[in-house]
Short mmCIF file of C-alpha atoms and ligand atoms in Angstrom, two decimals:
data_model
loop_
_atom_site.label_atom_id
_atom_site.label_comp_id
_atom_site.label_asym_id
_atom_site.label_seq_id
_atom_site.Cartn_x
_atom_site.Cartn_y
_atom_site.Cartn_z
CA UNK A 1266 -3.72 -79.85 -9.69
CA UNK A 1267 -6.40 -79.22 -6.84
CA UNK A 1268 -9.45 -77.41 -8.16
CA UNK A 1269 -10.35 -74.11 -6.56
CA UNK A 1270 -12.98 -74.35 -3.91
CA UNK A 1271 -16.19 -72.30 -4.21
CA UNK A 1272 -18.34 -72.07 -1.10
CA UNK A 1273 -22.05 -70.97 -1.64
CA UNK A 1274 -24.03 -69.76 1.44
CA UNK A 1275 -27.42 -71.31 0.08
CA UNK A 1276 -28.55 -74.06 -1.95
CA UNK A 1277 -27.85 -73.33 -5.62
CA UNK A 1278 -29.50 -75.22 -8.65
CA UNK A 1279 -27.23 -78.02 -9.77
CA UNK A 1280 -27.79 -77.40 -13.41
CA UNK A 1281 -26.36 -73.85 -13.03
CA UNK A 1282 -23.08 -75.36 -11.88
CA UNK A 1283 -22.64 -77.78 -14.74
CA UNK A 1284 -20.70 -75.48 -16.86
CA UNK A 1285 -18.10 -74.94 -14.12
CA UNK A 1286 -17.80 -78.38 -12.63
CA UNK A 1287 -14.53 -79.50 -14.53
CA UNK A 1288 -12.73 -76.48 -13.24
CA UNK A 1289 -14.00 -75.79 -9.69
CA UNK A 1290 -15.17 -77.80 -6.65
CA UNK A 1291 -18.39 -76.41 -5.33
CA UNK A 1292 -19.99 -76.85 -1.85
CA UNK A 1293 -23.05 -75.16 -0.47
CA UNK A 1294 -25.20 -74.81 2.53
CA UNK A 1295 -27.95 -77.33 1.92
CA UNK A 1296 -30.76 -76.21 4.52
CA UNK A 1297 -32.90 -73.61 2.65
CA UNK A 1298 -35.05 -72.67 5.67
CA UNK A 1299 -31.92 -71.39 7.62
CA UNK A 1300 -28.94 -69.53 6.71
CA UNK A 1301 -25.51 -70.84 7.21
CA UNK A 1302 -24.30 -70.45 10.89
CA UNK A 1303 -21.42 -68.28 11.78
CA UNK A 1304 -19.05 -71.16 12.88
CA UNK A 1305 -19.79 -73.08 9.58
CA UNK A 1306 -19.16 -69.95 7.50
CA UNK A 1307 -15.99 -69.35 9.41
CA UNK A 1308 -14.88 -72.87 8.79
CA UNK A 1309 -15.40 -72.54 5.03
CA UNK A 1310 -13.98 -69.25 4.67
CA UNK A 1311 -10.77 -70.46 5.85
CA UNK A 1312 -10.46 -73.02 2.88
CA UNK A 1313 -12.44 -71.14 0.27
CA UNK A 1314 -10.86 -69.66 -2.89
CA UNK A 1315 -14.34 -67.99 -3.71
CA UNK A 1316 -17.49 -67.17 -1.74
CA UNK A 1317 -20.89 -66.67 -3.12
CA UNK A 1318 -22.92 -64.92 -0.42
CA UNK A 1319 -26.07 -62.87 -0.09
CA UNK A 1320 -28.20 -60.70 2.05
CA UNK A 1321 -28.15 -61.81 5.67
CA UNK A 1322 -24.63 -63.03 5.40
CA UNK A 1323 -22.44 -60.66 7.51
CA UNK A 1324 -19.12 -60.78 5.74
CA UNK A 1325 -17.19 -58.52 8.30
CA UNK A 1326 -13.74 -57.88 9.45
CA UNK A 1327 -13.59 -60.65 11.84
CA UNK A 1328 -14.85 -63.49 9.46
CA UNK A 1329 -12.44 -62.08 6.67
CA UNK A 1330 -9.47 -62.47 9.10
CA UNK A 1331 -10.10 -66.08 8.84
CA UNK A 1332 -9.75 -66.11 5.16
CA UNK A 1333 -6.42 -67.63 4.01
CA UNK A 1334 -6.91 -67.87 0.09
CA UNK A 1335 -10.05 -66.11 -0.73
CA UNK A 1336 -9.98 -64.26 -3.96
CA UNK A 1337 -13.50 -63.06 -4.51
CA UNK A 1338 -16.70 -62.58 -2.57
CA UNK A 1339 -19.61 -62.51 -5.17
CA UNK A 1340 -22.68 -61.07 -3.41
CA UNK A 1341 -25.90 -62.43 -4.95
CA UNK A 1342 -27.47 -58.87 -4.70
CA UNK A 1343 -26.90 -55.41 -6.07
CA UNK A 1344 -26.49 -53.89 -2.59
CA UNK A 1345 -23.44 -54.95 -0.61
CA UNK A 1346 -23.95 -53.35 2.77
CA UNK A 1347 -23.41 -56.78 4.37
CA UNK A 1348 -19.93 -56.84 3.24
CA UNK A 1349 -16.82 -54.84 4.82
CA UNK A 1350 -15.25 -53.68 1.70
CA UNK A 1351 -12.24 -52.26 3.36
CA UNK A 1352 -11.42 -55.51 5.09
CA UNK A 1353 -11.72 -57.21 1.77
CA UNK A 1354 -9.55 -54.71 0.09
CA UNK A 1355 -6.86 -55.04 2.76
CA UNK A 1356 -6.74 -58.79 1.77
CA UNK A 1357 -6.83 -58.20 -1.95
CA UNK A 1358 -10.18 -59.87 -2.10
CA UNK A 1359 -12.42 -58.85 -5.04
CA UNK A 1360 -16.08 -57.93 -4.28
CA UNK A 1361 -18.69 -58.28 -6.94
CA UNK A 1362 -22.52 -57.69 -6.94
CA UNK A 1363 -25.37 -58.43 -9.40
CA UNK A 1364 -26.50 -54.97 -10.88
CA UNK A 1365 -28.78 -54.61 -13.99
CA UNK A 1366 -29.97 -58.19 -14.15
CA UNK A 1367 -32.42 -57.41 -11.12
CA UNK A 1368 -33.30 -53.86 -12.02
CA UNK A 1369 -36.64 -54.47 -13.83
CA UNK A 1370 -37.95 -57.23 -11.47
CA UNK A 1371 -37.27 -55.04 -8.46
CA UNK A 1372 -38.94 -52.08 -10.02
CA UNK A 1373 -41.91 -54.27 -10.75
CA UNK A 1374 -42.20 -55.22 -7.13
CA UNK A 1375 -41.67 -51.67 -6.09
CA UNK A 1376 -44.62 -50.52 -8.16
CA UNK A 1377 -46.70 -53.55 -7.02
CA UNK A 1378 -46.02 -52.59 -3.51
CA UNK A 1379 -46.96 -48.92 -4.06
CA UNK A 1380 -50.32 -49.97 -5.71
CA UNK A 1381 -50.96 -52.44 -3.02
CA UNK A 1382 -50.41 -49.90 -0.32
CA UNK A 1383 -52.26 -47.16 -1.99
CA UNK A 1384 -55.28 -49.30 -2.88
CA UNK A 1385 -55.19 -51.23 0.39
CA UNK A 1386 -55.01 -54.58 -1.26
CA UNK A 1387 -53.82 -56.62 1.74
CA UNK A 1388 -56.51 -55.15 3.86
CA UNK A 1389 -59.14 -56.02 1.16
CA UNK A 1390 -57.76 -59.59 0.72
CA UNK A 1391 -58.09 -60.15 4.55
CA UNK A 1392 -61.52 -58.55 4.67
CA UNK A 1393 -62.94 -60.94 2.04
CA UNK A 1394 -61.28 -64.09 3.39
CA UNK A 1395 -62.45 -63.36 7.02
CA UNK A 1396 -65.96 -63.29 5.76
CA UNK A 1397 -66.50 -59.70 6.60
CA UNK A 1398 -67.84 -58.70 3.19
CA UNK A 1399 -71.55 -58.47 3.74
CA UNK A 1400 -72.49 -55.71 1.26
CA UNK A 1401 -71.14 -53.06 -1.00
CA UNK A 1402 -70.71 -49.41 0.31
CA UNK A 1403 -69.26 -46.37 -1.31
CA UNK A 1404 -66.25 -45.89 0.91
CA UNK A 1405 -65.57 -49.64 1.67
CA UNK A 1406 -61.75 -49.94 1.69
CA UNK A 1407 -61.32 -46.80 -0.25
CA UNK A 1408 -57.70 -46.02 -0.85
CA UNK A 1409 -55.60 -43.40 -2.64
CA UNK A 1410 -55.39 -42.82 -6.40
CA UNK A 1411 -52.02 -43.42 -8.04
CA UNK A 1412 -52.52 -42.03 -11.50
CA UNK A 1413 -51.58 -38.31 -11.95
CA UNK A 1414 -50.10 -38.20 -8.54
CA UNK A 1415 -46.46 -37.14 -7.59
CA UNK A 1416 -43.79 -39.80 -6.96
CA UNK A 1417 -40.82 -38.80 -5.21
CA UNK A 1418 -37.96 -41.32 -5.88
CA UNK A 1419 -35.01 -41.06 -3.39
CA UNK A 1420 -32.27 -42.67 -5.39
CA UNK A 1421 -32.62 -42.22 -9.01
CA UNK A 1422 -30.21 -45.13 -10.12
CA UNK A 1423 -30.90 -48.19 -12.12
CA UNK A 1424 -33.94 -49.18 -10.15
CA UNK A 1425 -35.07 -45.63 -9.62
CA UNK A 1426 -35.24 -45.00 -13.35
CA UNK A 1427 -36.96 -48.29 -13.96
CA UNK A 1428 -39.59 -47.14 -11.36
CA UNK A 1429 -39.88 -43.81 -13.13
CA UNK A 1430 -40.71 -45.55 -16.44
CA UNK A 1431 -43.49 -47.43 -14.84
CA UNK A 1432 -44.68 -44.17 -13.00
CA UNK A 1433 -44.89 -42.39 -16.64
CA UNK A 1434 -47.42 -45.01 -17.60
CA UNK A 1435 -49.51 -43.96 -14.75
CA UNK A 1436 -49.37 -40.41 -15.82
CA UNK A 1437 -47.43 -39.38 -12.64
CA UNK A 1438 -45.33 -36.48 -11.97
CA UNK A 1439 -41.89 -37.65 -11.05
CA UNK A 1440 -39.48 -35.98 -8.84
CA UNK A 1441 -36.14 -37.39 -7.49
CA UNK A 1442 -33.32 -36.82 -5.21
CA UNK A 1443 -29.74 -38.00 -5.52
CA UNK A 1444 -26.48 -36.49 -4.23
CA UNK A 1445 -25.79 -35.48 -7.96
CA UNK A 1446 -28.34 -34.65 -10.67
CA UNK A 1447 -28.99 -37.30 -13.11
CA UNK A 1448 -29.48 -35.30 -16.45
CA UNK A 1449 -30.16 -38.29 -18.62
CA UNK A 1450 -33.14 -39.29 -16.18
CA UNK A 1451 -34.34 -35.67 -16.39
CA UNK A 1452 -34.37 -35.46 -20.13
CA UNK A 1453 -35.47 -38.99 -21.01
CA UNK A 1454 -38.00 -39.35 -18.33
CA UNK A 1455 -39.02 -35.88 -17.53
CA UNK A 1456 -38.05 -36.16 -14.01
CA UNK A 1457 -37.41 -33.12 -11.66
CA UNK A 1458 -34.56 -32.85 -9.28
CA UNK A 1459 -35.46 -31.84 -5.73
CA UNK A 1460 -33.57 -31.44 -2.54
CA UNK A 1461 -34.49 -34.18 0.01
CA UNK A 1462 -36.70 -31.95 2.20
CA UNK A 1463 -38.53 -30.55 -1.02
CA UNK A 1464 -39.14 -34.05 -2.24
CA UNK A 1465 -40.56 -35.01 1.12
CA UNK A 1466 -42.83 -31.96 1.37
CA UNK A 1467 -44.30 -32.44 -2.18
CA UNK A 1468 -44.40 -36.02 -3.10
CA UNK A 1469 -47.53 -38.13 -2.72
CA UNK A 1470 -45.60 -41.37 -2.69
CA UNK A 1471 -41.96 -41.44 -1.29
CA UNK A 1472 -40.05 -44.22 -2.49
CA UNK A 1473 -36.68 -45.18 -1.18
CA UNK A 1474 -34.22 -46.92 -3.56
CA UNK A 1475 -30.91 -45.65 -2.13
CA UNK A 1476 -28.15 -47.99 -1.17
CA UNK A 1477 -27.57 -48.38 2.60
CA UNK A 1478 -24.37 -46.47 3.56
CA UNK A 1479 -23.01 -44.42 6.44
CA UNK A 1480 -24.69 -41.41 4.78
CA UNK A 1481 -27.99 -42.87 4.16
CA UNK A 1482 -28.56 -44.76 7.51
CA UNK A 1483 -31.62 -43.63 9.24
CA UNK A 1484 -32.14 -40.89 6.59
CA UNK A 1485 -35.91 -41.46 6.99
CA UNK A 1486 -36.16 -40.27 10.53
CA UNK A 1487 -38.80 -38.43 12.55
CA UNK A 1488 -37.83 -35.13 10.96
CA UNK A 1489 -38.25 -36.65 7.30
CA UNK A 1490 -41.66 -38.20 8.22
CA UNK A 1491 -42.67 -34.76 9.82
CA UNK A 1492 -42.01 -33.10 6.53
CA UNK A 1493 -44.16 -35.55 4.44
CA UNK A 1494 -47.61 -34.74 3.70
CA UNK A 1495 -50.25 -36.33 6.00
CA UNK A 1496 -51.85 -38.20 3.14
CA UNK A 1497 -48.36 -39.34 1.75
CA UNK A 1498 -47.38 -43.02 1.35
CA UNK A 1499 -43.86 -44.27 2.10
CA UNK A 1500 -42.46 -47.09 0.26
CA UNK A 1501 -39.15 -48.82 0.92
CA UNK A 1502 -37.57 -51.26 -1.47
CA UNK A 1503 -33.96 -50.47 -0.54
CA UNK A 1504 -32.76 -51.50 2.79
CA UNK A 1505 -34.44 -51.39 6.16
CA UNK A 1506 -31.23 -49.53 7.60
CA UNK A 1507 -32.17 -46.28 5.80
CA UNK A 1508 -35.39 -46.06 8.00
CA UNK A 1509 -35.59 -45.12 11.62
CA UNK A 1510 -38.35 -47.61 12.35
CA UNK A 1511 -39.39 -46.20 15.56
CA UNK A 1512 -40.07 -42.88 13.85
CA UNK A 1513 -41.93 -44.49 11.05
CA UNK A 1514 -44.11 -46.35 13.58
CA UNK A 1515 -44.89 -43.08 15.37
CA UNK A 1516 -45.61 -41.24 12.04
CA UNK A 1517 -48.04 -44.06 11.08
CA UNK A 1518 -49.68 -44.21 14.44
CA UNK A 1519 -49.91 -40.29 14.72
CA UNK A 1520 -51.27 -39.87 11.34
CA UNK A 1521 -48.28 -37.86 10.10
CA UNK A 1522 -48.33 -39.99 6.97
CA UNK A 1523 -51.05 -42.33 5.66
CA UNK A 1524 -49.48 -45.59 5.04
CA UNK A 1525 -46.15 -47.62 4.42
CA UNK A 1526 -45.19 -50.36 2.00
CA UNK A 1527 -42.14 -52.22 3.27
CA UNK A 1528 -40.12 -54.90 1.50
CA UNK A 1529 -37.15 -54.58 3.84
CA UNK A 1530 -36.61 -54.16 7.59
CA UNK A 1531 -33.66 -53.39 9.83
CA UNK A 1532 -33.82 -56.89 11.44
CA UNK A 1533 -34.54 -59.49 8.90
CA UNK A 1534 -36.51 -61.74 9.18
CA UNK A 1535 -38.71 -59.18 11.24
CA UNK A 1536 -40.48 -60.73 14.12
CA UNK A 1537 -44.15 -61.23 13.57
CA UNK A 1538 -44.88 -59.50 16.86
CA UNK A 1539 -43.11 -56.33 15.68
CA UNK A 1540 -45.37 -53.17 16.30
CA UNK A 1541 -45.23 -52.18 12.63
CA UNK A 1542 -46.78 -55.45 11.63
CA UNK A 1543 -49.72 -54.73 13.91
CA UNK A 1544 -50.73 -51.80 11.94
CA UNK A 1545 -53.51 -52.04 9.13
CA UNK A 1546 -51.92 -49.24 7.13
CA UNK A 1547 -48.52 -51.28 6.48
CA UNK A 1548 -47.97 -53.64 3.72
CA UNK A 1549 -45.02 -55.96 4.59
CA UNK A 1550 -43.04 -58.20 2.38
CA UNK A 1551 -40.24 -60.50 3.26
CA UNK A 1552 -37.60 -58.81 1.03
CA UNK A 1553 -38.59 -60.25 -2.30
CA UNK A 1554 -37.79 -57.23 -4.59
CA UNK A 1555 -35.69 -59.35 -6.97
CA UNK A 1556 -37.38 -62.54 -6.32
CA UNK A 1557 -38.70 -63.84 -9.72
CA UNK A 1558 -37.46 -67.39 -11.13
CA UNK A 1559 -35.99 -65.65 -14.10
CA UNK A 1560 -34.07 -62.95 -12.19
CA UNK A 1561 -32.79 -65.41 -9.51
CA UNK A 1562 -31.37 -67.54 -12.29
CA UNK A 1563 -29.72 -64.40 -13.82
CA UNK A 1564 -28.21 -63.38 -10.42
CA UNK A 1565 -26.76 -66.81 -9.75
CA UNK A 1566 -25.23 -66.96 -13.53
CA UNK A 1567 -23.75 -63.54 -13.05
CA UNK A 1568 -22.25 -64.53 -9.62
CA UNK A 1569 -20.85 -67.67 -11.21
CA UNK A 1570 -19.42 -65.77 -14.10
CA UNK A 1571 -17.74 -63.38 -11.78
CA UNK A 1572 -16.26 -66.15 -9.61
CA UNK A 1573 -15.07 -68.01 -12.70
CA UNK A 1574 -13.32 -64.95 -14.21
CA UNK A 1575 -11.41 -64.15 -11.00
CA UNK A 1576 -10.27 -67.62 -10.39
CA UNK A 1577 -9.17 -67.79 -13.92
CA UNK A 1578 -7.18 -64.61 -13.50
CA UNK A 1579 -9.28 -62.24 -15.36
CA UNK A 1580 -11.50 -59.29 -14.41
CA UNK A 1581 -14.98 -59.95 -13.23
CA UNK A 1582 -17.96 -58.46 -15.03
CA UNK A 1583 -19.40 -56.52 -12.17
CA UNK A 1584 -16.97 -55.44 -9.57
CA UNK A 1585 -17.91 -53.17 -6.68
CA UNK A 1586 -15.60 -50.28 -6.37
CA UNK A 1587 -13.58 -50.83 -3.23
P1 LIG B 1908 -27.77 -47.60 -8.11
O1 LIG B 1908 -27.91 -47.63 -9.63
O2 LIG B 1908 -26.47 -47.39 -7.55
O3 LIG B 1908 -28.53 -46.22 -7.68
C1 LIG B 1908 -28.56 -45.81 -6.40
C2 LIG B 1908 -28.87 -44.31 -6.47
O4 LIG B 1908 -28.89 -43.72 -5.10
C3 LIG B 1908 -28.06 -43.45 -7.31
O5 LIG B 1908 -28.76 -42.70 -8.12
C4 LIG B 1908 -27.32 -42.56 -6.30
O6 LIG B 1908 -27.08 -41.29 -6.81
C5 LIG B 1908 -28.30 -42.48 -5.09
N1 LIG B 1908 -27.57 -42.28 -3.84
C6 LIG B 1908 -26.55 -43.00 -3.24
N2 LIG B 1908 -26.24 -42.49 -2.05
C7 LIG B 1908 -27.12 -41.43 -1.82
C8 LIG B 1908 -27.21 -40.55 -0.84
N3 LIG B 1908 -26.43 -40.46 0.14
N4 LIG B 1908 -28.27 -39.60 -0.86
C9 LIG B 1908 -29.08 -39.59 -2.06
N5 LIG B 1908 -29.01 -40.33 -3.10
C10 LIG B 1908 -27.94 -41.24 -2.99
O7 LIG B 1908 -28.32 -48.85 -7.47
P2 LIG B 1908 -29.66 -49.73 -7.77
O8 LIG B 1908 -29.15 -50.69 -8.67
O9 LIG B 1908 -30.64 -48.81 -8.33
O10 LIG B 1908 -30.00 -50.22 -6.38
C11 LIG B 1908 -30.33 -49.45 -5.22
C12 LIG B 1908 -30.60 -50.18 -4.07
O11 LIG B 1908 -31.68 -50.90 -4.07
C13 LIG B 1908 -29.51 -51.14 -3.90
O12 LIG B 1908 -28.31 -50.59 -3.16
C14 LIG B 1908 -30.24 -52.26 -2.77
O13 LIG B 1908 -29.93 -51.87 -1.43
C15 LIG B 1908 -31.63 -51.92 -3.21
N6 LIG B 1908 -32.33 -53.05 -3.73
C16 LIG B 1908 -33.17 -53.83 -3.06
C17 LIG B 1908 -33.80 -54.93 -3.46
C18 LIG B 1908 -34.82 -55.68 -2.81
O14 LIG B 1908 -34.88 -56.92 -2.78
N7 LIG B 1908 -35.76 -54.84 -2.01
C19 LIG B 1908 -33.41 -55.50 -4.84
C20 LIG B 1908 -32.47 -54.80 -5.49
C21 LIG B 1908 -31.85 -53.66 -4.86
P3 LIG B 1908 -25.88 -40.28 -6.26
O15 LIG B 1908 -24.71 -41.22 -6.30
O16 LIG B 1908 -25.80 -39.22 -7.34
O17 LIG B 1908 -26.20 -39.82 -4.93
#
């Protein structure tokens, strides 16, 4: 009997495929520097039984119309805003993601980005490498303290709670905003619930960890930045789509907020000429929230487990509700 065909949109370590090779045929896009072109993905989707895809792969209605026997789309990410869930459901295609395995790693990066932005680490690194360090002076590259300040976490889910645990270690006051209160986070982490506007008005560090959805798209707009304190820092480790980048640019240029740390952007990869990247008070990262060697392996393994389960007729471990 013909083995089910699994297409992967990036190079996957061969060793991870070994346990599945007897049962499934794998193929993947080999060029690491570019993502799979749309025509190639369309060709592959026509014949695939399973697809492992990721951030940057638009699995929309038109491409799903080409699927003839696709049973599962396993996204190598916890966010799944790149997939048209309704279109997948209409064709009985299961969608899975990779929650939990990336939570701590993404929170590490979120907190690192917060610290780097507050203490101006990138500017300091450039300063020394460019030979500008001539002498010590009291306010040279002076940034903002992090300890004892107030962090406002927008999206107190898995990653939000992991961030709150880190903030506790810095003696921070923790506020959060969700659509619904998270009483466990409140009692276990001593966090305080706030409306979105109260959080914006109060927090020294506003951190976005909400999924991108029709509700959260552009939720950080000019009104939101106007509400924030003038010395507040904005950190985004969720998705670029939650921010109106034009409004953020203006807020940073006008001094409405102090600085921003951004791991994600509306258009990825962002152009190096983008105005946000010309500002010294922006720390920018190329969407590396969950990018540790260990976590990437765990994400691949979870995706493979999900694919194997569905192709063998069982329930996947981490389905997305469709
Ligand atoms: P999660 O556990 O589902 O948490 C999401 C939180 O957001 C929930 O507490 C949810 O609470 C809240 N939320 C959802 N919609 C909201 C809305 N309209 N307004 C206010 N709050 C809302 O997800 P997670 O695992 O923590 O991941 C969060 C996001 O981080 C992912 O979706 C992904 O986009 C992003 N991420 C980025 C990276 C990276 O590389 N930078 C890595 C991993 C994840 P309610 O339902 O009560 O509103």
